[in-house]
Coordinates of C-alpha atoms in Angstrom, one line a residue:
I238 CA 135.8 105.0 184.7
A239 CA 133.0 107.4 184.4
T240 CA 130.1 106.6 186.1
S241 CA 126.4 108.2 186.1
V242 CA 125.5 109.7 189.6
D243 CA 121.6 108.8 189.0
T244 CA 122.0 105.2 187.8
G245 CA 125.3 104.2 189.4
R246 CA 126.0 102.5 185.7
I247 CA 129.4 102.4 184.1
V248 CA 129.1 104.8 181.1
A249 CA 132.8 105.0 180.0
V250 CA 136.0 103.0 180.8
L251 CA 139.6 103.7 179.7
L252 CA 142.6 101.7 180.4
T253 CA 146.0 103.5 180.6
D254 CA 149.4 103.5 181.2
K255 CA 150.5 104.1 184.8
D256 CA 152.4 107.2 183.4
V257 CA 149.5 108.6 182.0
D258 CA 147.6 111.4 184.0
D259 CA 143.6 111.3 184.3
G260 CA 142.8 114.7 183.5
G261 CA 144.3 114.1 180.2
Q262 CA 141.9 111.3 179.4
V263 CA 138.9 113.4 180.0
G264 CA 138.1 114.0 176.6
A265 CA 138.5 110.4 175.6
L266 CA 136.2 109.5 178.4
L267 CA 133.7 112.1 177.2
E268 CA 133.7 110.4 173.9
Q269 CA 132.3 107.3 175.0
V270 CA 129.3 108.8 176.8
E271 CA 126.3 108.3 174.7
E272 CA 123.7 110.1 177.0
P273 CA 123.6 113.8 177.7
V274 CA 125.9 114.7 180.5
A275 CA 124.9 117.3 183.3
S276 CA 127.9 117.5 184.9
F277 CA 131.5 116.5 185.2
S278 CA 133.0 115.9 188.7
G279 CA 136.3 115.2 189.9
D280 CA 139.0 115.6 192.6
G281 CA 141.3 118.6 192.7
S282 CA 143.5 116.8 190.3
Y283 CA 141.1 117.9 187.6
D284 CA 141.5 121.7 188.2
R285 CA 143.0 122.0 185.2
D286 CA 142.5 124.5 182.1
D287 CA 142.5 121.7 179.8
V288 CA 140.1 119.8 181.7
Y289 CA 137.6 122.6 181.7
A290 CA 138.3 123.3 177.7
E291 CA 137.4 119.5 176.9
V292 CA 134.2 119.3 178.9
T293 CA 133.2 122.9 177.5
T294 CA 134.1 121.9 174.0
Q295 CA 132.3 118.2 173.9
R296 CA 129.5 119.0 176.3
P297 CA 128.8 122.9 176.5
D298 CA 125.9 122.5 178.5
A299 CA 127.8 120.4 181.2
A300 CA 128.8 122.0 184.5
V301 CA 132.1 121.0 185.7
I302 CA 132.5 120.3 189.5
V303 CA 135.9 120.5 190.5
P304 CA 137.1 121.9 193.8
P305 CA 139.8 124.7 193.0
R306 CA 143.2 124.0 194.3
A307 CA 143.6 126.2 197.6
N308 CA 146.1 128.6 196.0
A309 CA 143.9 129.0 192.9
V310 CA 143.1 132.7 191.6
P311 CA 140.4 134.1 189.7
S312 CA 140.7 134.6 186.1
E313 CA 141.7 138.3 184.4
A314 CA 138.2 138.1 183.2
A315 CA 136.5 137.3 186.4
E316 CA 134.7 140.5 187.0
T317 CA 133.4 140.6 183.4
A318 CA 133.0 137.0 182.1
P319 CA 133.5 134.8 185.1
T320 CA 134.2 131.1 183.9
Q321 CA 132.9 128.1 185.8
R322 CA 136.0 128.1 187.9
D323 CA 135.6 131.7 189.0
R324 CA 132.0 131.1 189.9
H325 CA 133.5 128.2 192.4
L326 CA 136.2 130.6 193.6
Q327 CA 133.5 133.3 194.6
C328 CA 131.2 130.6 196.1
I329 CA 134.1 129.5 198.4
A330 CA 135.1 132.8 199.3
E331 CA 131.3 133.7 200.3
R332 CA 130.2 130.0 201.8
G333 CA 133.4 128.4 202.4
R334 CA 134.6 125.2 201.0
M335 CA 131.9 123.1 202.5
G336 CA 129.5 125.2 201.6
W337 CA 130.7 125.1 197.9
Q338 CA 130.5 121.3 198.0
K339 CA 126.8 121.6 199.0
A340 CA 125.6 124.4 196.9
S341 CA 127.8 123.0 193.5
G342 CA 126.5 119.1 194.0
Y343 CA 130.0 118.1 194.9
N344 CA 129.1 116.1 197.5
D345 CA 127.2 113.7 195.1
R346 CA 130.6 112.4 194.3
A347 CA 130.6 110.1 197.0
L348 CA 128.0 108.1 195.0
I349 CA 130.8 108.1 192.4
E350 CA 133.2 106.8 195.2
A351 CA 130.6 103.8 196.0
D352 CA 130.6 102.9 192.5
I353 CA 134.6 102.6 192.3
S354 CA 134.4 100.6 195.7
R355 CA 131.8 98.6 194.0
W356 CA 134.0 97.7 191.3
K357 CA 136.9 96.8 193.5
R358 CA 134.7 94.5 195.9
V359 CA 133.2 92.7 193.0
I360 CA 136.0 92.6 190.5
G361 CA 139.0 93.3 192.6
D362 CA 141.8 96.2 192.2
G363 CA 144.0 94.6 189.9
L364 CA 144.1 93.0 186.5
R365 CA 144.6 89.4 185.8
S366 CA 145.6 89.6 182.1
Q367 CA 149.4 90.2 181.0
T368 CA 148.7 91.8 177.7
D369 CA 147.1 95.3 176.7
E370 CA 144.7 94.0 174.5
R371 CA 143.6 91.3 176.9
Q372 CA 143.5 93.8 179.8
A373 CA 141.4 96.0 177.8
T374 CA 138.9 93.1 177.0
E375 CA 139.3 92.3 180.9
V376 CA 138.1 95.7 181.7
A377 CA 135.3 96.0 179.5
I378 CA 133.6 92.8 180.5
A379 CA 133.9 93.7 184.0
A380 CA 132.2 97.1 183.3
N381 CA 129.4 95.3 181.2
M382 CA 128.8 93.1 184.1
L383 CA 128.5 95.7 186.9
S384 CA 126.3 97.6 184.8
R385 CA 124.1 94.2 183.9
M386 CA 123.9 93.6 187.9
L387 CA 122.5 97.1 188.5
E388 CA 119.9 96.3 185.9
L389 CA 118.9 93.3 187.5
G390 CA 117.9 95.5 190.5
C391 CA 119.6 97.5 193.3
P392 CA 118.8 97.5 197.2
K393 CA 116.4 100.2 198.5
Y394 CA 117.6 101.5 201.7
V395 CA 114.9 103.0 204.3
R396 CA 115.7 104.6 207.4
V397 CA 113.7 103.3 210.1
A398 CA 115.1 105.3 213.3

């Protein structure tokens, strides 16, 4: 599931087999997104060259905000032509991981997690259909329904104390 951090709307869905890794599906998800993409965020499992390459190929202006693994090392060209990942590593070295999270916008990922939580609370965490085709339809209907619910209205929270 890909969601918009600004609106909470589900902008892409892809139903895969349990043996398929999430990082390999980035391209297929990005192909579904019709609006501009400012950034791609994911957890550490997306810290892969093919993920960075896919986002850069499809959305050259999009920032990739993925925490580098603990044992990550800069690329050979880090001094002369740093990649986005190299810049993340440099920021972590200067500010620490928590400082990087704040500076990079990675903490906005909590809003995405809230979207996933909403899916599980409203739709559930399992599928009811038995065939692949029907499961894909079930997921598409659920995504459209949740997006439609957001269009009808979102609560506004105001801190009072």
